[in-house]
């Protein structure tokens, strides 16, 4: 309960407290990882106006703890965009007291415990990151953009971030408008090379999926079905680039009237 109270205490424009926890079995003991965070506006890759505090009882070398956190942040908090604005006070820290009784993790090489710990930490960070994105100021929907079959993972990250940061795409999600041209446009100005006539764009939501764009062209989809999917509280856009094996996912939200109202009235 103290953790929940702390998560509530650090809220600003957040509408819900953000916290998560997980247990993982390592050699010699059960390790617990818990996290709490705040962040709703001025959220963009490189973390921005967010605070995240993670604690664990794992016994692990400091350098390996930092390495695991850096990897986790790279696929979670650094893949969020609410409004494209960054700030100077972003923080993500992890504290480990070593009281779990597990065999101390001292090496990455051939160490299943390090891999298990790192993956558990990623799960916690991804959980919090998705909550932040879904609780963006004024938002009505979580927008998750997955890019698959890009030239590389690096390209996929850039492409996914470009779409998630597109104000026109975010506005279309708010309007439940299947304007796949805005998505293709955002992919195009990302700076990554790809053949637009090979790209497929699909949307998933409310338990349904629909291909909007096939080989860079309109698929002839049903507007009614698309509107139903885009009315979901969580919308996933999948961009299949058909040019390699790279993949990445970014997290954001729709852009609403309330975002403007909140930031017109809010004095920081």
PDB file of C-alpha atoms in Angstrom:
ATOM      1  CA  UNK A   1       0.000   0.000   0.000  1.00  0.00           C
ATOM      2  CA  UNK A   2       2.905   2.391   0.681  1.00  0.00           C
ATOM      3  CA  UNK A   3       4.076   1.927  -2.892  1.00  0.00           C
ATOM      4  CA  UNK A   4       0.643   2.863  -4.241  1.00  0.00           C
ATOM      5  CA  UNK A   5       0.557   5.927  -2.008  1.00  0.00           C
ATOM      6  CA  UNK A   6       3.988   6.968  -3.261  1.00  0.00           C
ATOM      7  CA  UNK A   7       2.898   6.503  -6.883  1.00  0.00           C
ATOM      8  CA  UNK A   8      -0.100   8.754  -6.212  1.00  0.00           C
ATOM      9  CA  UNK A   9       2.027  11.344  -4.437  1.00  0.00           C
ATOM     10  CA  UNK A  10       4.237  12.025  -7.477  1.00  0.00           C
ATOM     11  CA  UNK A  11       1.344  12.495  -9.933  1.00  0.00           C
ATOM     12  CA  UNK A  12       0.942  15.833 -11.709  1.00  0.00           C
ATOM     13  CA  UNK A  13      -1.416  15.830 -14.709  1.00  0.00           C
ATOM     14  CA  UNK A  14      -1.581  12.019 -14.566  1.00  0.00           C
ATOM     15  CA  UNK A  15      -5.126  10.697 -14.255  1.00  0.00           C
ATOM     16  CA  UNK A  16      -4.087   7.331 -12.780  1.00  0.00           C
ATOM     17  CA  UNK A  17      -1.127   6.193 -10.652  1.00  0.00           C
ATOM     18  CA  UNK A  18       1.403   4.034 -12.486  1.00  0.00           C
ATOM     19  CA  UNK A  19       3.052   1.087 -10.776  1.00  0.00           C
ATOM     20  CA  UNK A  20       3.995  -2.502 -11.621  1.00  0.00           C
ATOM     21  CA  UNK A  21       5.828  -5.453 -10.125  1.00  0.00           C
ATOM     22  CA  UNK A  22       7.096  -8.896 -11.027  1.00  0.00           C
ATOM     23  CA  UNK A  23       8.782 -11.897  -9.401  1.00  0.00           C
ATOM     24  CA  UNK A  24      11.394 -14.033 -11.152  1.00  0.00           C
ATOM     25  CA  UNK A  25      13.033 -17.259  -9.997  1.00  0.00           C
ATOM     26  CA  UNK A  26      16.837 -17.090 -10.083  1.00  0.00           C
ATOM     27  CA  UNK A  27      19.494 -19.430  -8.774  1.00  0.00           C
ATOM     28  CA  UNK A  28      19.200 -19.492  -5.004  1.00  0.00           C
ATOM     29  CA  UNK A  29      16.099 -17.377  -4.568  1.00  0.00           C
ATOM     30  CA  UNK A  30      13.082 -15.443  -5.808  1.00  0.00           C
ATOM     31  CA  UNK A  31      13.806 -11.888  -6.932  1.00  0.00           C
ATOM     32  CA  UNK A  32      11.205  -9.131  -6.901  1.00  0.00           C
ATOM     33  CA  UNK A  33      11.216  -6.034  -9.121  1.00  0.00           C
ATOM     34  CA  UNK A  34       8.808  -3.169  -8.442  1.00  0.00           C
ATOM     35  CA  UNK A  35       8.395   0.197 -10.147  1.00  0.00           C
ATOM     36  CA  UNK A  36       6.373   3.374  -9.891  1.00  0.00           C
ATOM     37  CA  UNK A  37       6.337   6.319 -12.261  1.00  0.00           C
ATOM     38  CA  UNK A  38       4.636   9.542 -13.250  1.00  0.00           C
ATOM     39  CA  UNK A  39       4.350  11.146 -16.650  1.00  0.00           C
ATOM     40  CA  UNK A  40       1.490  12.352 -18.816  1.00  0.00           C
ATOM     41  CA  UNK A  41       2.705  15.352 -20.804  1.00  0.00           C
ATOM     42  CA  UNK A  42       6.039  16.486 -22.291  1.00  0.00           C
ATOM     43  CA  UNK A  43       6.746  12.838 -23.090  1.00  0.00           C
ATOM     44  CA  UNK A  44       8.898  11.990 -26.106  1.00  0.00           C
ATOM     45  CA  UNK A  45      11.769   9.544 -26.849  1.00  0.00           C
ATOM     46  CA  UNK A  46      14.655  10.180 -24.428  1.00  0.00           C
ATOM     47  CA  UNK A  47      12.152  10.030 -21.591  1.00  0.00           C
ATOM     48  CA  UNK A  48      11.321  13.725 -20.940  1.00  0.00           C
ATOM     49  CA  UNK A  49       9.073  14.860 -18.080  1.00  0.00           C
ATOM     50  CA  UNK A  50       8.817  11.471 -16.465  1.00  0.00           C
ATOM     51  CA  UNK A  51       9.999  10.067 -13.189  1.00  0.00           C
ATOM     52  CA  UNK A  52      10.451   6.323 -12.727  1.00  0.00           C
ATOM     53  CA  UNK A  53      11.740   4.650  -9.592  1.00  0.00           C
ATOM     54  CA  UNK A  54      12.508   0.923  -9.666  1.00  0.00           C
ATOM     55  CA  UNK A  55      13.538  -1.229  -6.733  1.00  0.00           C
ATOM     56  CA  UNK A  56      14.670  -4.831  -6.538  1.00  0.00           C
ATOM     57  CA  UNK A  57      16.063  -7.177  -3.920  1.00  0.00           C
ATOM     58  CA  UNK A  58      18.297  -8.883  -6.499  1.00  0.00           C
ATOM     59  CA  UNK A  59      21.967  -9.407  -5.698  1.00  0.00           C
ATOM     60  CA  UNK A  60      23.656  -8.131  -8.867  1.00  0.00           C
ATOM     61  CA  UNK A  61      26.828  -6.251  -9.792  1.00  0.00           C
ATOM     62  CA  UNK A  62      26.291  -2.513 -10.205  1.00  0.00           C
ATOM     63  CA  UNK A  63      27.610  -2.488 -13.788  1.00  0.00           C
ATOM     64  CA  UNK A  64      25.268  -5.317 -14.811  1.00  0.00           C
ATOM     65  CA  UNK A  65      22.325  -3.594 -13.114  1.00  0.00           C
ATOM     66  CA  UNK A  66      23.059  -0.453 -15.165  1.00  0.00           C
ATOM     67  CA  UNK A  67      23.396  -2.497 -18.346  1.00  0.00           C
ATOM     68  CA  UNK A  68      20.060  -4.240 -17.774  1.00  0.00           C
ATOM     69  CA  UNK A  69      18.333  -0.920 -17.039  1.00  0.00           C
ATOM     70  CA  UNK A  70      19.784   0.737 -20.143  1.00  0.00           C
ATOM     71  CA  UNK A  71      18.487  -2.085 -22.333  1.00  0.00           C
ATOM     72  CA  UNK A  72      15.064  -1.954 -20.686  1.00  0.00           C
ATOM     73  CA  UNK A  73      14.783   1.835 -21.054  1.00  0.00           C
ATOM     74  CA  UNK A  74      15.807   1.609 -24.712  1.00  0.00           C
ATOM     75  CA  UNK A  75      12.781  -0.513 -25.657  1.00  0.00           C
ATOM     76  CA  UNK A  76      10.300   1.098 -23.277  1.00  0.00           C
ATOM     77  CA  UNK A  77      10.585   4.702 -22.088  1.00  0.00           C
ATOM     78  CA  UNK A  78      12.699   5.752 -25.064  1.00  0.00           C
ATOM     79  CA  UNK A  79       9.959   4.474 -27.385  1.00  0.00           C
ATOM     80  CA  UNK A  80       7.176   6.693 -25.993  1.00  0.00           C
ATOM     81  CA  UNK A  81       5.835   9.897 -27.482  1.00  0.00           C
ATOM     82  CA  UNK A  82       2.813  11.781 -26.165  1.00  0.00           C
ATOM     83  CA  UNK A  83       3.362  15.224 -27.638  1.00  0.00           C
ATOM     84  CA  UNK A  84       6.851  15.484 -29.130  1.00  0.00           C
ATOM     85  CA  UNK A  85       8.050  17.802 -26.354  1.00  0.00           C
ATOM     86  CA  UNK A  86      11.097  16.989 -24.282  1.00  0.00           C
ATOM     87  CA  UNK A  87      12.207  18.350 -20.923  1.00  0.00           C
ATOM     88  CA  UNK A  88      15.246  18.427 -18.668  1.00  0.00           C
ATOM     89  CA  UNK A  89      14.023  16.569 -15.607  1.00  0.00           C
ATOM     90  CA  UNK A  90      13.498  13.020 -16.846  1.00  0.00           C
ATOM     91  CA  UNK A  91      14.693  10.345 -14.444  1.00  0.00           C
ATOM     92  CA  UNK A  92      14.763   6.564 -14.339  1.00  0.00           C
ATOM     93  CA  UNK A  93      16.656   4.980 -11.466  1.00  0.00           C
ATOM     94  CA  UNK A  94      16.925   1.467 -10.098  1.00  0.00           C
ATOM     95  CA  UNK A  95      17.966   0.511  -6.570  1.00  0.00           C
ATOM     96  CA  UNK A  96      19.041  -3.010  -5.598  1.00  0.00           C
ATOM     97  CA  UNK A  97      19.569  -4.060  -1.978  1.00  0.00           C
ATOM     98  CA  UNK A  98      20.771  -7.628  -2.647  1.00  0.00           C
ATOM     99  CA  UNK A  99      18.547  -9.186   0.027  1.00  0.00           C
ATOM    100  CA  UNK A 100      16.833 -11.805  -2.155  1.00  0.00           C
ATOM    101  CA  UNK A 101      19.482 -14.395  -1.397  1.00  0.00           C
ATOM    102  CA  UNK A 102      20.051 -15.306  -5.035  1.00  0.00           C
ATOM    103  CA  UNK A 103      23.499 -16.236  -6.289  1.00  0.00           C
ATOM    104  CA  UNK A 104      25.099 -12.882  -7.070  1.00  0.00           C
ATOM    105  CA  UNK A 105      24.939 -12.022 -10.763  1.00  0.00           C
ATOM    106  CA  UNK A 106      28.478 -11.060 -11.732  1.00  0.00           C
ATOM    107  CA  UNK A 107      28.650 -11.837 -15.448  1.00  0.00           C
ATOM    108  CA  UNK A 108      26.577 -11.585 -18.621  1.00  0.00           C
ATOM    109  CA  UNK A 109      28.372 -14.456 -20.311  1.00  0.00           C
ATOM    110  CA  UNK A 110      26.445 -17.733 -20.251  1.00  0.00           C
ATOM    111  CA  UNK A 111      24.477 -16.481 -17.257  1.00  0.00           C
ATOM    112  CA  UNK A 112      20.822 -17.464 -17.418  1.00  0.00           C
ATOM    113  CA  UNK A 113      20.104 -15.451 -14.259  1.00  0.00           C
ATOM    114  CA  UNK A 114      21.225 -12.203 -15.883  1.00  0.00           C
ATOM    115  CA  UNK A 115      19.034 -12.862 -18.921  1.00  0.00           C
ATOM    116  CA  UNK A 116      16.025 -13.726 -16.734  1.00  0.00           C
ATOM    117  CA  UNK A 117      16.519 -10.616 -14.599  1.00  0.00           C
ATOM    118  CA  UNK A 118      16.960  -8.377 -17.646  1.00  0.00           C
ATOM    119  CA  UNK A 119      13.837  -9.721 -19.351  1.00  0.00           C
ATOM    120  CA  UNK A 120      11.790  -9.317 -16.164  1.00  0.00           C
ATOM    121  CA  UNK A 121      13.005  -5.724 -15.854  1.00  0.00           C
ATOM    122  CA  UNK A 122      12.035  -5.073 -19.484  1.00  0.00           C
ATOM    123  CA  UNK A 123       8.536  -6.379 -18.790  1.00  0.00           C
ATOM    124  CA  UNK A 124       8.118  -4.016 -15.843  1.00  0.00           C
ATOM    125  CA  UNK A 125       9.412  -1.031 -17.832  1.00  0.00           C
ATOM    126  CA  UNK A 126       7.226  -1.845 -20.834  1.00  0.00           C
ATOM    127  CA  UNK A 127       4.191  -2.123 -18.563  1.00  0.00           C
ATOM    128  CA  UNK A 128       4.871   1.323 -17.106  1.00  0.00           C
ATOM    129  CA  UNK A 129       5.727   2.828 -20.510  1.00  0.00           C
ATOM    130  CA  UNK A 130       2.432   1.661 -22.031  1.00  0.00           C
ATOM    131  CA  UNK A 131       0.543   3.122 -19.055  1.00  0.00           C
ATOM    132  CA  UNK A 132       2.292   6.453 -19.542  1.00  0.00           C
ATOM    133  CA  UNK A 133       1.473   6.533 -23.237  1.00  0.00           C
ATOM    134  CA  UNK A 134      -2.140   5.562 -22.650  1.00  0.00           C
ATOM    135  CA  UNK A 135      -2.483   8.260 -19.983  1.00  0.00           C
ATOM    136  CA  UNK A 136      -1.134  11.056 -22.179  1.00  0.00           C
ATOM    137  CA  UNK A 137      -2.674  14.427 -21.422  1.00  0.00           C
ATOM    138  CA  UNK A 138      -6.234  14.524 -22.757  1.00  0.00           C
ATOM    139  CA  UNK A 139      -5.891  11.176 -24.511  1.00  0.00           C
ATOM    140  CA  UNK A 140      -8.749   8.781 -25.223  1.00  0.00           C
ATOM    141  CA  UNK A 141      -6.689   5.935 -26.704  1.00  0.00           C
ATOM    142  CA  UNK A 142      -3.341   4.209 -26.417  1.00  0.00           C
ATOM    143  CA  UNK A 143      -1.668   4.094 -29.833  1.00  0.00           C
ATOM    144  CA  UNK A 144       0.873   1.317 -30.352  1.00  0.00           C
ATOM    145  CA  UNK A 145       2.848   1.330 -33.607  1.00  0.00           C
ATOM    146  CA  UNK A 146       4.714  -1.822 -34.601  1.00  0.00           C
ATOM    147  CA  UNK A 147       7.091  -1.768 -37.565  1.00  0.00           C
ATOM    148  CA  UNK A 148       8.104  -5.162 -38.907  1.00  0.00           C
ATOM    149  CA  UNK A 149      10.374  -6.393 -41.707  1.00  0.00           C
ATOM    150  CA  UNK A 150      12.346  -3.135 -41.903  1.00  0.00           C
ATOM    151  CA  UNK A 151      15.947  -3.125 -43.141  1.00  0.00           C
ATOM    152  CA  UNK A 152      17.187  -3.223 -39.537  1.00  0.00           C
ATOM    153  CA  UNK A 153      16.018  -2.870 -35.942  1.00  0.00           C
ATOM    154  CA  UNK A 154      17.504   0.623 -35.958  1.00  0.00           C
ATOM    155  CA  UNK A 155      15.421   1.612 -38.985  1.00  0.00           C
ATOM    156  CA  UNK A 156      12.342   0.043 -37.413  1.00  0.00           C
ATOM    157  CA  UNK A 157      12.817   2.172 -34.286  1.00  0.00           C
ATOM    158  CA  UNK A 158      13.093   5.360 -36.339  1.00  0.00           C
ATOM    159  CA  UNK A 159      10.060   4.457 -38.454  1.00  0.00           C
ATOM    160  CA  UNK A 160       7.886   3.561 -35.461  1.00  0.00           C
ATOM    161  CA  UNK A 161       8.888   6.759 -33.629  1.00  0.00           C
ATOM    162  CA  UNK A 162       8.095   8.808 -36.731  1.00  0.00           C
ATOM    163  CA  UNK A 163       4.541   7.477 -36.919  1.00  0.00           C
ATOM    164  CA  UNK A 164       3.917   7.723 -33.184  1.00  0.00           C
ATOM    165  CA  UNK A 165       5.080  11.341 -33.236  1.00  0.00           C
ATOM    166  CA  UNK A 166       2.947  12.410 -36.200  1.00  0.00           C
ATOM    167  CA  UNK A 167       0.370  14.978 -35.060  1.00  0.00           C
ATOM    168  CA  UNK A 168      -1.785  14.253 -38.105  1.00  0.00           C
ATOM    169  CA  UNK A 169      -1.784  10.513 -37.385  1.00  0.00           C
ATOM    170  CA  UNK A 170      -2.571  11.124 -33.703  1.00  0.00           C
ATOM    171  CA  UNK A 171      -5.451  13.422 -34.671  1.00  0.00           C
ATOM    172  CA  UNK A 172      -6.777  10.793 -37.085  1.00  0.00           C
ATOM    173  CA  UNK A 173      -6.794   8.214 -34.280  1.00  0.00           C
ATOM    174  CA  UNK A 174      -8.803  10.635 -32.132  1.00  0.00           C
ATOM    175  CA  UNK A 175     -11.276  11.073 -34.995  1.00  0.00           C
ATOM    176  CA  UNK A 176     -11.402   7.288 -35.598  1.00  0.00           C
ATOM    177  CA  UNK A 177     -10.372   8.074 -39.172  1.00  0.00           C
ATOM    178  CA  UNK A 178      -8.533   5.345 -41.092  1.00  0.00           C
ATOM    179  CA  UNK A 179      -6.280   7.836 -42.879  1.00  0.00           C
ATOM    180  CA  UNK A 180      -3.451   5.467 -43.717  1.00  0.00           C
ATOM    181  CA  UNK A 181      -1.912   8.117 -45.982  1.00  0.00           C
ATOM    182  CA  UNK A 182      -0.837  10.029 -42.876  1.00  0.00           C
ATOM    183  CA  UNK A 183       0.905   6.911 -41.592  1.00  0.00           C
ATOM    184  CA  UNK A 184       2.677   6.327 -44.910  1.00  0.00           C
ATOM    185  CA  UNK A 185       3.663   9.992 -44.974  1.00  0.00           C
ATOM    186  CA  UNK A 186       5.227   9.729 -41.507  1.00  0.00           C
ATOM    187  CA  UNK A 187       7.147   6.637 -42.591  1.00  0.00           C
ATOM    188  CA  UNK A 188       8.356   8.562 -45.625  1.00  0.00           C
ATOM    189  CA  UNK A 189       9.766  11.579 -43.796  1.00  0.00           C
ATOM    190  CA  UNK A 190      11.509   9.390 -41.206  1.00  0.00           C
ATOM    191  CA  UNK A 191      14.661   9.403 -43.336  1.00  0.00           C
ATOM    192  CA  UNK A 192      14.756   5.607 -43.665  1.00  0.00           C
ATOM    193  CA  UNK A 193      14.946   4.010 -47.088  1.00  0.00           C
ATOM    194  CA  UNK A 194      12.149   1.670 -48.179  1.00  0.00           C
ATOM    195  CA  UNK A 195       9.934   0.997 -51.192  1.00  0.00           C
ATOM    196  CA  UNK A 196       6.510   2.583 -50.534  1.00  0.00           C
ATOM    197  CA  UNK A 197       4.965   0.204 -53.050  1.00  0.00           C
ATOM    198  CA  UNK A 198       5.819  -2.742 -50.800  1.00  0.00           C
ATOM    199  CA  UNK A 199       4.380  -1.367 -47.549  1.00  0.00           C
ATOM    200  CA  UNK A 200       1.308  -2.853 -45.875  1.00  0.00           C
ATOM    201  CA  UNK A 201      -0.509  -0.996 -43.073  1.00  0.00           C
ATOM    202  CA  UNK A 202      -2.942  -2.776 -40.751  1.00  0.00           C
ATOM    203  CA  UNK A 203      -4.906  -1.708 -37.667  1.00  0.00           C
ATOM    204  CA  UNK A 204      -5.982  -3.828 -34.713  1.00  0.00           C
ATOM    205  CA  UNK A 205      -8.474  -2.997 -31.980  1.00  0.00           C
ATOM    206  CA  UNK A 206     -11.653  -4.241 -30.298  1.00  0.00           C
ATOM    207  CA  UNK A 207     -10.525  -7.795 -31.064  1.00  0.00           C
ATOM    208  CA  UNK A 208     -10.472  -7.201 -34.818  1.00  0.00           C
ATOM    209  CA  UNK A 209      -7.831  -6.465 -37.442  1.00  0.00           C
ATOM    210  CA  UNK A 210      -8.026  -4.853 -40.865  1.00  0.00           C
ATOM    211  CA  UNK A 211      -5.573  -4.198 -43.697  1.00  0.00           C
ATOM    212  CA  UNK A 212      -5.902  -0.566 -44.782  1.00  0.00           C
ATOM    213  CA  UNK A 213      -3.023  -0.383 -47.231  1.00  0.00           C
ATOM    214  CA  UNK A 214      -1.563  -3.187 -49.371  1.00  0.00           C
ATOM    215  CA  UNK A 215       1.596  -2.635 -51.391  1.00  0.00           C
ATOM    216  CA  UNK A 216       1.288   1.099 -50.826  1.00  0.00           C
ATOM    217  CA  UNK A 217      -2.252   1.249 -52.186  1.00  0.00           C
ATOM    218  CA  UNK A 218      -5.757   1.347 -50.722  1.00  0.00           C
ATOM    219  CA  UNK A 219      -6.915  -2.185 -49.876  1.00  0.00           C
ATOM    220  CA  UNK A 220     -10.610  -1.460 -50.407  1.00  0.00           C
ATOM    221  CA  UNK A 221     -11.352  -1.837 -46.703  1.00  0.00           C
ATOM    222  CA  UNK A 222     -14.698  -1.179 -45.044  1.00  0.00           C
ATOM    223  CA  UNK A 223     -14.826   2.309 -43.520  1.00  0.00           C
ATOM    224  CA  UNK A 224     -17.392   1.151 -40.958  1.00  0.00           C
ATOM    225  CA  UNK A 225     -15.174  -1.700 -39.803  1.00  0.00           C
ATOM    226  CA  UNK A 226     -12.146   0.593 -39.679  1.00  0.00           C
ATOM    227  CA  UNK A 227     -14.039   3.115 -37.543  1.00  0.00           C
ATOM    228  CA  UNK A 228     -15.058   0.369 -35.117  1.00  0.00           C
ATOM    229  CA  UNK A 229     -11.448  -0.776 -34.746  1.00  0.00           C
ATOM    230  CA  UNK A 230     -10.150   2.762 -34.312  1.00  0.00           C
ATOM    231  CA  UNK A 231     -12.747   3.445 -31.612  1.00  0.00           C
ATOM    232  CA  UNK A 232     -10.980   1.018 -29.270  1.00  0.00           C
ATOM    233  CA  UNK A 233      -9.259   2.203 -26.085  1.00  0.00           C
ATOM    234  CA  UNK A 234      -6.095   0.530 -27.397  1.00  0.00           C
ATOM    235  CA  UNK A 235      -5.247   0.747 -31.100  1.00  0.00           C
ATOM    236  CA  UNK A 236      -2.316  -1.060 -32.709  1.00  0.00           C
ATOM    237  CA  UNK A 237      -0.958  -0.010 -36.100  1.00  0.00           C
ATOM    238  CA  UNK A 238       1.281  -2.532 -37.875  1.00  0.00           C
ATOM    239  CA  UNK A 239       3.520  -1.334 -40.703  1.00  0.00           C
ATOM    240  CA  UNK A 240       5.048  -4.186 -42.704  1.00  0.00           C
ATOM    241  CA  UNK A 241       7.936  -2.738 -44.721  1.00  0.00           C
ATOM    242  CA  UNK A 242       8.763  -5.988 -46.604  1.00  0.00           C
ATOM    243  CA  UNK A 243      12.441  -5.118 -46.929  1.00  0.00           C
ATOM    244  CA  UNK A 244      14.314  -6.921 -44.148  1.00  0.00           C
ATOM    245  CA  UNK A 245      14.120  -8.475 -40.687  1.00  0.00           C
ATOM    246  CA  UNK A 246      14.094  -5.408 -38.434  1.00  0.00           C
ATOM    247  CA  UNK A 247      11.294  -4.801 -35.929  1.00  0.00           C
ATOM    248  CA  UNK A 248      10.408  -2.295 -33.206  1.00  0.00           C
ATOM    249  CA  UNK A 249       7.374  -0.974 -31.340  1.00  0.00           C
ATOM    250  CA  UNK A 250       6.640   2.577 -30.174  1.00  0.00           C
ATOM    251  CA  UNK A 251       3.905   3.792 -27.828  1.00  0.00           C
ATOM    252  CA  UNK A 252       1.831   6.955 -27.902  1.00  0.00           C
ATOM    253  CA  UNK A 253      -1.720   8.255 -27.797  1.00  0.00           C
ATOM    254  CA  UNK A 254      -4.236  10.247 -29.778  1.00  0.00           C
ATOM    255  CA  UNK A 255      -4.197  14.056 -29.943  1.00  0.00           C
ATOM    256  CA  UNK A 256      -7.357  15.611 -28.558  1.00  0.00           C
ATOM    257  CA  UNK A 257      -9.003  18.958 -27.814  1.00  0.00           C
ATOM    258  CA  UNK A 258      -8.318  18.356 -24.145  1.00  0.00           C
ATOM    259  CA  UNK A 259      -4.550  18.241 -24.705  1.00  0.00           C
ATOM    260  CA  UNK A 260      -4.696  21.860 -25.875  1.00  0.00           C
ATOM    261  CA  UNK A 261      -6.990  22.856 -23.009  1.00  0.00           C
ATOM    262  CA  UNK A 262      -4.799  21.252 -20.363  1.00  0.00           C
ATOM    263  CA  UNK A 263      -1.649  22.906 -21.664  1.00  0.00           C
ATOM    264  CA  UNK A 264      -3.312  26.255 -22.283  1.00  0.00           C
ATOM    265  CA  UNK A 265      -4.463  26.350 -18.664  1.00  0.00           C
ATOM    266  CA  UNK A 266      -1.479  24.622 -16.999  1.00  0.00           C
ATOM    267  CA  UNK A 267       1.329  26.884 -15.751  1.00  0.00           C
ATOM    268  CA  UNK A 268       4.595  24.999 -15.199  1.00  0.00           C
TER     269      UNK A 268
END
